């Protein structure tokens, strides 16, 4: 039987995953990068049995590390079972192979905005049986006023433990935060009510952005006959193509490209005219601008599909920011006029 102290960090992580059980671990594994996942699988296959007391120590260690932000048998069969539950063979193969992944965010409002807009009793009911670490992380992402109202609903003992965790916790890792955001979106992600309507409008706007002007006008004519006029007006206010960046004001452009990876922005500028290129380059820092200019000056073949995808990602980000009231799109001004 292997001693806990002899385990590497990767082996400890593999042990925790197996101990979590197939259903929960399967959800979590989707947020690991390919290289990380391969190391976990290798570690689990070589992992020997762990005593129950050592496993409990590992769980406590994990909880403490999580808060700072930063008897188990046959682990090989267990991790294989978890992998098969989480991924298809093709998905698993792709995860283990190097690939360029373009970061995108889900359409619709931020899950934290959705959480902030919920009624206090709804959030309190959801959190009442959760671990203090989980509660502390969620409350730290909400507005102070809402967090205070929610904390006030807990009994004295729970309140003490949650606030203690908030005092000591650091910023969670990106993978942990994505997992929690995904969990919250499944529970509160706006499948009904105003949030669902907004998500539907965003989806339609993203589709229409891909059409040429005659086809777009034809679609609006068809929709206007049997659709809510408010919905049509809202969709029109969200129309935005990459070329429309030149019509955004400087502040809006800066906000937009602050959340866009440099590689994606550079890819999108391949083949762009000088006015559009300058509009984008003037929206980033000087160091980033020099990097982008160097890449654009290189004599490399233009991948039209990659350029189109990069531009779509930026357009989708602009639409999302508009729904969060962080920027105003040119189409919104046109619709108001």
Short mmCIF file of C-alpha atoms in Angstrom, two decimals:
data_model
loop_
_atom_site.label_atom_id
_atom_site.label_comp_id
_atom_site.label_asym_id
_atom_site.label_seq_id
_atom_site.Cartn_x
_atom_site.Cartn_y
_atom_site.Cartn_z
CA UNK A 1 0.00 0.00 0.00
CA UNK A 2 1.44 3.35 -1.06
CA UNK A 3 1.96 6.05 1.57
CA UNK A 4 0.30 9.43 1.00
CA UNK A 5 3.59 11.29 1.49
CA UNK A 6 5.13 9.34 -1.41
CA UNK A 7 2.53 10.48 -3.93
CA UNK A 8 3.33 13.16 -6.51
CA UNK A 9 0.92 16.05 -7.07
CA UNK A 10 -0.40 14.37 -10.21
CA UNK A 11 -0.96 11.07 -8.39
CA UNK A 12 -2.81 12.90 -5.63
CA UNK A 13 -5.03 14.57 -8.22
CA UNK A 14 -5.72 11.21 -9.88
CA UNK A 15 -6.62 9.67 -6.51
CA UNK A 16 -9.04 12.50 -5.74
CA UNK A 17 -10.70 12.14 -9.16
CA UNK A 18 -11.21 8.41 -8.76
CA UNK A 19 -12.56 8.91 -5.24
CA UNK A 20 -15.08 11.47 -6.53
CA UNK A 21 -16.87 8.79 -8.53
CA UNK A 22 -17.67 8.52 -12.22
CA UNK A 23 -20.44 11.13 -12.53
CA UNK A 24 -18.69 14.03 -10.81
CA UNK A 25 -15.22 13.25 -12.14
CA UNK A 26 -16.57 12.98 -15.69
CA UNK A 27 -17.83 16.55 -15.50
CA UNK A 28 -14.57 17.84 -14.08
CA UNK A 29 -12.32 16.08 -16.60
CA UNK A 30 -13.77 18.10 -19.46
CA UNK A 31 -11.95 21.17 -18.12
CA UNK A 32 -8.45 19.70 -18.20
CA UNK A 33 -6.08 20.44 -21.05
CA UNK A 34 -4.86 17.54 -23.16
CA UNK A 35 -1.39 17.38 -21.61
CA UNK A 36 -2.84 17.54 -18.09
CA UNK A 37 -5.33 14.81 -18.86
CA UNK A 38 -2.62 12.53 -20.25
CA UNK A 39 -0.55 12.95 -17.07
CA UNK A 40 -3.58 12.13 -14.92
CA UNK A 41 -4.34 8.98 -16.89
CA UNK A 42 -0.70 7.83 -16.70
CA UNK A 43 -0.61 8.52 -12.96
CA UNK A 44 -3.87 6.67 -12.31
CA UNK A 45 -2.70 3.60 -14.18
CA UNK A 46 0.40 3.34 -11.99
CA UNK A 47 -1.34 4.24 -8.72
CA UNK A 48 -1.48 1.56 -6.05
CA UNK A 49 -4.06 1.23 -3.27
CA UNK A 50 -4.42 4.03 -0.70
CA UNK A 51 -5.66 3.62 2.85
CA UNK A 52 -8.90 5.27 3.89
CA UNK A 53 -7.14 7.55 6.39
CA UNK A 54 -4.63 8.70 3.77
CA UNK A 55 -7.45 9.31 1.33
CA UNK A 56 -9.22 11.48 3.90
CA UNK A 57 -5.98 13.42 4.39
CA UNK A 58 -5.76 13.93 0.63
CA UNK A 59 -9.31 15.30 0.54
CA UNK A 60 -8.51 17.71 3.37
CA UNK A 61 -5.33 18.77 1.59
CA UNK A 62 -7.33 19.37 -1.59
CA UNK A 63 -9.88 21.49 0.29
CA UNK A 64 -7.12 23.61 1.80
CA UNK A 65 -5.41 24.10 -1.58
CA UNK A 66 -8.76 24.95 -3.15
CA UNK A 67 -9.41 27.57 -0.50
CA UNK A 68 -6.01 29.16 -1.14
CA UNK A 69 -6.68 29.27 -4.87
CA UNK A 70 -4.04 27.55 -5.93
CA UNK A 71 -9.48 2.73 0.77
CA UNK A 72 -8.90 3.14 -3.02
CA UNK A 73 -8.23 0.13 -5.23
CA UNK A 74 -7.74 -0.59 -8.91
CA UNK A 75 -7.30 3.03 -9.98
CA UNK A 76 -6.42 2.04 -13.56
CA UNK A 77 -9.84 0.49 -14.19
CA UNK A 78 -11.56 3.33 -12.35
CA UNK A 79 -9.92 6.10 -14.37
CA UNK A 80 -10.64 4.24 -17.62
CA UNK A 81 -14.30 4.02 -16.61
CA UNK A 82 -14.39 7.75 -15.85
CA UNK A 83 -12.72 8.62 -19.16
CA UNK A 84 -15.19 6.49 -21.13
CA UNK A 85 -18.07 8.24 -19.39
CA UNK A 86 -16.72 11.74 -20.02
CA UNK A 87 -15.47 11.51 -23.62
CA UNK A 88 -16.08 9.70 -26.86
CA UNK A 89 -12.97 7.91 -28.23
CA UNK A 90 -12.49 10.68 -30.81
CA UNK A 91 -12.81 13.46 -28.20
CA UNK A 92 -10.29 11.70 -25.97
CA UNK A 93 -7.86 11.30 -28.86
CA UNK A 94 -8.11 15.00 -29.70
CA UNK A 95 -7.51 15.99 -26.07
CA UNK A 96 -4.29 14.02 -25.95
CA UNK A 97 -2.99 15.54 -29.18
CA UNK A 98 -1.57 19.10 -29.33
CA UNK A 99 -4.12 21.53 -30.72
CA UNK A 100 -4.79 25.25 -30.93
CA UNK A 101 -7.83 26.08 -28.89
CA UNK A 102 -9.48 29.45 -29.39
CA UNK A 103 -11.02 30.66 -26.15
CA UNK A 104 -14.64 31.64 -26.45
CA UNK A 105 -17.28 32.38 -23.89
CA UNK A 106 -20.90 31.16 -23.99
CA UNK A 107 -23.47 33.38 -25.65
CA UNK A 108 -25.62 35.35 -23.26
CA UNK A 109 -25.01 37.21 -20.03
CA UNK A 110 -22.24 36.26 -17.63
CA UNK A 111 -23.27 33.57 -15.15
CA UNK A 112 -22.18 35.91 -12.35
CA UNK A 113 -24.56 38.59 -13.63
CA UNK A 114 -27.31 35.97 -13.70
CA UNK A 115 -26.45 34.95 -10.12
CA UNK A 116 -26.47 38.59 -9.00
CA UNK A 117 -29.94 39.06 -10.50
CA UNK A 118 -31.43 36.06 -8.69
CA UNK A 119 -33.59 36.43 -5.59
CA UNK A 120 -31.64 36.02 -2.34
CA UNK A 121 -33.76 33.06 -1.10
CA UNK A 122 -33.05 31.15 -4.34
CA UNK A 123 -29.29 31.46 -3.95
CA UNK A 124 -29.43 30.76 -0.22
CA UNK A 125 -31.45 27.59 -0.78
CA UNK A 126 -28.91 26.42 -3.38
CA UNK A 127 -25.92 27.08 -1.11
CA UNK A 128 -27.31 25.94 2.24
CA UNK A 129 -25.95 22.36 1.99
CA UNK A 130 -22.80 23.16 0.00
CA UNK A 131 -19.25 23.12 1.35
CA UNK A 132 -18.03 26.44 2.86
CA UNK A 133 -15.23 26.62 0.25
CA UNK A 134 -17.73 26.40 -2.60
CA UNK A 135 -20.01 28.97 -0.94
CA UNK A 136 -17.11 31.33 -0.27
CA UNK A 137 -15.94 31.27 -3.88
CA UNK A 138 -19.42 31.99 -5.25
CA UNK A 139 -20.10 34.77 -2.75
CA UNK A 140 -16.73 36.36 -3.57
CA UNK A 141 -17.88 36.73 -7.19
CA UNK A 142 -21.20 38.43 -6.35
CA UNK A 143 -21.77 42.08 -5.55
CA UNK A 144 -20.99 42.88 -1.88
CA UNK A 145 -24.62 43.88 -1.22
CA UNK A 146 -26.04 40.62 -2.55
CA UNK A 147 -23.33 38.55 -0.86
CA UNK A 148 -24.12 40.24 2.47
CA UNK A 149 -27.86 39.56 2.11
CA UNK A 150 -27.16 35.89 1.33
CA UNK A 151 -24.69 35.46 4.20
CA UNK A 152 -27.27 36.94 6.57
CA UNK A 153 -29.63 34.04 5.82
CA UNK A 154 -27.15 31.39 7.06
CA UNK A 155 -27.03 30.21 10.64
CA UNK A 156 -24.22 31.49 12.81
CA UNK A 157 -22.01 28.40 12.46
CA UNK A 158 -22.22 28.24 8.66
CA UNK A 159 -21.69 31.98 8.40
CA UNK A 160 -18.52 31.70 10.46
CA UNK A 161 -17.06 28.92 8.31
CA UNK A 162 -17.91 30.64 5.02
CA UNK A 163 -16.45 33.99 6.03
CA UNK A 164 -13.35 32.25 7.38
CA UNK A 165 -12.85 30.66 3.95
CA UNK A 166 -13.36 34.03 2.24
CA UNK A 167 -10.65 35.52 4.43
CA UNK A 168 -8.05 32.91 3.51
CA UNK A 169 -8.89 31.95 -0.07
CA UNK A 170 -6.90 33.13 -3.06
CA UNK A 171 -7.93 33.41 -6.68
CA UNK A 172 -9.03 29.97 -7.96
CA UNK A 173 -7.33 28.44 -10.97
CA UNK A 174 -8.91 28.94 -14.39
CA UNK A 175 -9.94 25.28 -14.61
CA UNK A 176 -11.62 25.34 -11.19
CA UNK A 177 -13.46 28.56 -12.02
CA UNK A 178 -14.66 27.22 -15.37
CA UNK A 179 -15.94 24.06 -13.71
CA UNK A 180 -17.88 26.07 -11.12
CA UNK A 181 -19.26 28.47 -13.74
CA UNK A 182 -20.41 25.49 -15.81
CA UNK A 183 -22.11 23.96 -12.77
CA UNK A 184 -23.90 27.23 -12.00
CA UNK A 185 -24.91 27.71 -15.62
CA UNK A 186 -26.50 24.24 -15.65
CA UNK A 187 -28.48 25.20 -12.55
CA UNK A 188 -29.22 28.90 -13.16
CA UNK A 189 -28.14 29.41 -16.77
CA UNK A 190 -31.21 31.20 -17.98
CA UNK A 191 -33.17 28.50 -19.78
CA UNK A 192 -36.40 30.33 -18.94
CA UNK A 193 -37.59 33.90 -18.59
CA UNK A 194 -35.78 37.03 -19.75
CA UNK A 195 -32.37 35.35 -19.89
CA UNK A 196 -33.67 32.69 -22.28
CA UNK A 197 -35.16 35.38 -24.53
CA UNK A 198 -31.86 37.24 -24.57
CA UNK A 199 -29.89 34.09 -25.38
CA UNK A 200 -32.29 33.39 -28.25
CA UNK A 201 -31.82 36.88 -29.62
CA UNK A 202 -28.04 36.50 -29.46
CA UNK A 203 -28.17 33.19 -31.32
CA UNK A 204 -30.29 34.71 -34.10
CA UNK A 205 -28.04 37.78 -34.34
CA UNK A 206 -24.95 35.56 -34.67
CA UNK A 207 -26.63 33.62 -37.49
CA UNK A 208 -27.78 36.72 -39.33
CA UNK A 209 -24.31 38.22 -39.10
CA UNK A 210 -23.19 35.45 -41.45
CA UNK A 211 -25.69 36.40 -44.17
CA UNK A 212 -25.19 38.96 -46.92
CA UNK A 213 -27.37 42.07 -46.82
CA UNK A 214 -30.11 40.95 -49.32
CA UNK A 215 -30.61 37.64 -47.52
CA UNK A 216 -30.60 39.35 -44.14
CA UNK A 217 -33.30 41.80 -45.23
CA UNK A 218 -35.34 38.93 -46.62
CA UNK A 219 -35.14 37.09 -43.28
CA UNK A 220 -36.25 40.18 -41.37
CA UNK A 221 -39.19 40.61 -43.75
CA UNK A 222 -40.24 37.01 -43.09
CA UNK A 223 -39.80 37.30 -39.32
CA UNK A 224 -41.64 40.60 -39.04
CA UNK A 225 -44.87 38.98 -40.23
CA UNK A 226 -45.30 36.67 -37.22
CA UNK A 227 -42.69 37.65 -34.60
CA UNK A 228 -42.72 40.00 -31.63
CA UNK A 229 -41.63 43.48 -32.86
CA UNK A 230 -39.58 43.92 -29.68
CA UNK A 231 -37.67 40.74 -30.48
CA UNK A 232 -36.97 41.91 -34.03
CA UNK A 233 -35.77 45.31 -32.81
CA UNK A 234 -33.56 43.66 -30.19
CA UNK A 235 -31.97 41.34 -32.76
CA UNK A 236 -31.31 44.26 -35.12
CA UNK A 237 -29.55 46.13 -32.30
CA UNK A 238 -27.19 43.16 -31.88
CA UNK A 239 -26.09 42.89 -35.50
CA UNK A 240 -22.34 43.26 -35.67
CA UNK A 241 -19.67 42.12 -38.09
CA UNK A 242 -15.93 42.29 -37.71
CA UNK A 243 -15.79 45.13 -40.25
CA UNK A 244 -18.06 47.21 -37.99
CA UNK A 245 -15.18 47.65 -35.54
CA UNK A 246 -14.29 50.90 -37.29
CA UNK A 247 -17.67 52.29 -36.15
CA UNK A 248 -17.08 51.50 -32.47
CA UNK A 249 -15.72 54.30 -30.32
CA UNK A 250 -12.22 53.98 -28.89
CA UNK A 251 -13.42 53.00 -25.41
CA UNK A 252 -15.63 50.22 -26.75
CA UNK A 253 -12.81 48.89 -28.95
CA UNK A 254 -10.44 48.82 -25.99
CA UNK A 255 -12.95 46.91 -23.86
CA UNK A 256 -13.56 44.45 -26.70
CA UNK A 257 -9.92 43.63 -27.43
CA UNK A 258 -8.98 43.52 -23.77
CA UNK A 259 -10.76 40.14 -23.72
CA UNK A 260 -9.48 38.84 -27.07
CA UNK A 261 -6.35 36.70 -27.29
CA UNK A 262 -3.57 38.32 -29.30
CA UNK A 263 -3.35 35.33 -31.64
CA UNK A 264 -7.07 35.56 -32.44
CA UNK A 265 -6.91 39.32 -33.09
CA UNK A 266 -3.86 38.91 -35.33
CA UNK A 267 -5.48 36.09 -37.26
CA UNK A 268 -8.60 38.19 -37.81
CA UNK A 269 -6.55 41.01 -39.33
CA UNK A 270 -5.06 38.84 -42.06
CA UNK A 271 -6.15 40.45 -45.34
CA UNK A 272 -7.89 43.40 -43.64
CA UNK A 273 -7.64 46.90 -45.12
CA UNK A 274 -5.50 49.61 -43.51
CA UNK A 275 -8.41 51.44 -41.84
CA UNK A 276 -9.70 48.30 -40.13
CA UNK A 277 -6.19 47.19 -39.17
CA UNK A 278 -5.43 50.55 -37.57
CA UNK A 279 -8.76 50.52 -35.69
CA UNK A 280 -7.79 47.22 -34.08
CA UNK A 281 -4.11 48.01 -33.46
CA UNK A 282 -4.98 51.33 -31.83
CA UNK A 283 -7.14 49.42 -29.33
CA UNK A 284 -4.33 47.32 -27.83
CA UNK A 285 -1.22 48.15 -25.79
CA UNK A 286 2.02 49.20 -27.47
CA UNK A 287 3.80 45.92 -26.73
CA UNK A 288 0.90 43.87 -28.10
CA UNK A 289 0.69 46.15 -31.13
CA UNK A 290 4.36 45.57 -31.97
CA UNK A 291 3.86 41.80 -31.69
CA UNK A 292 0.81 41.90 -33.96
CA UNK A 293 2.50 44.14 -36.52
CA UNK A 294 5.47 41.79 -36.64
CA UNK A 295 3.18 38.80 -37.25
CA UNK A 296 1.18 40.63 -39.92
CA UNK A 297 4.36 41.68 -41.72
CA UNK A 298 5.54 38.08 -42.01
CA UNK A 299 5.08 36.51 -45.43
CA UNK A 300 2.83 33.61 -44.51
CA UNK A 301 -0.11 32.09 -46.44
CA UNK A 302 -3.55 33.32 -45.38
CA UNK A 303 -5.85 30.60 -44.04
CA UNK A 304 -9.29 31.92 -45.02
CA UNK A 305 -11.17 29.51 -42.75
CA UNK A 306 -9.05 30.48 -39.74
CA UNK A 307 -9.50 34.18 -40.52
CA UNK A 308 -13.27 33.78 -40.77
CA UNK A 309 -13.42 31.86 -37.48
CA UNK A 310 -11.31 34.48 -35.68
CA UNK A 311 -13.55 37.26 -36.96
CA UNK A 312 -16.66 35.38 -35.88
CA UNK A 313 -15.20 34.94 -32.38
CA UNK A 314 -14.55 38.67 -32.10
CA UNK A 315 -18.04 39.53 -33.39
CA UNK A 316 -19.61 37.14 -30.87
CA UNK A 317 -17.57 38.73 -28.07
CA UNK A 318 -18.77 42.18 -29.11
CA UNK A 319 -22.39 41.01 -29.04
CA UNK A 320 -21.91 39.45 -25.62
CA UNK A 321 -20.39 42.66 -24.24
CA UNK A 322 -23.34 44.61 -25.63
CA UNK A 323 -25.81 42.33 -23.82
CA UNK A 324 -23.86 42.96 -20.62
CA UNK A 325 -24.22 46.73 -21.22
CA UNK A 326 -20.45 47.14 -21.37
CA UNK A 327 -20.36 48.51 -24.91
CA UNK A 328 -22.91 49.90 -27.39
CA UNK A 329 -22.91 48.48 -30.91
CA UNK A 330 -23.32 50.71 -33.98
CA UNK A 331 -26.47 48.76 -34.90
CA UNK A 332 -28.06 49.83 -31.62
CA UNK A 333 -27.60 53.48 -32.60
CA UNK A 334 -29.04 52.77 -36.05
CA UNK A 335 -32.05 50.96 -34.59
CA UNK A 336 -32.70 53.81 -32.13
CA UNK A 337 -32.55 56.32 -35.01
#
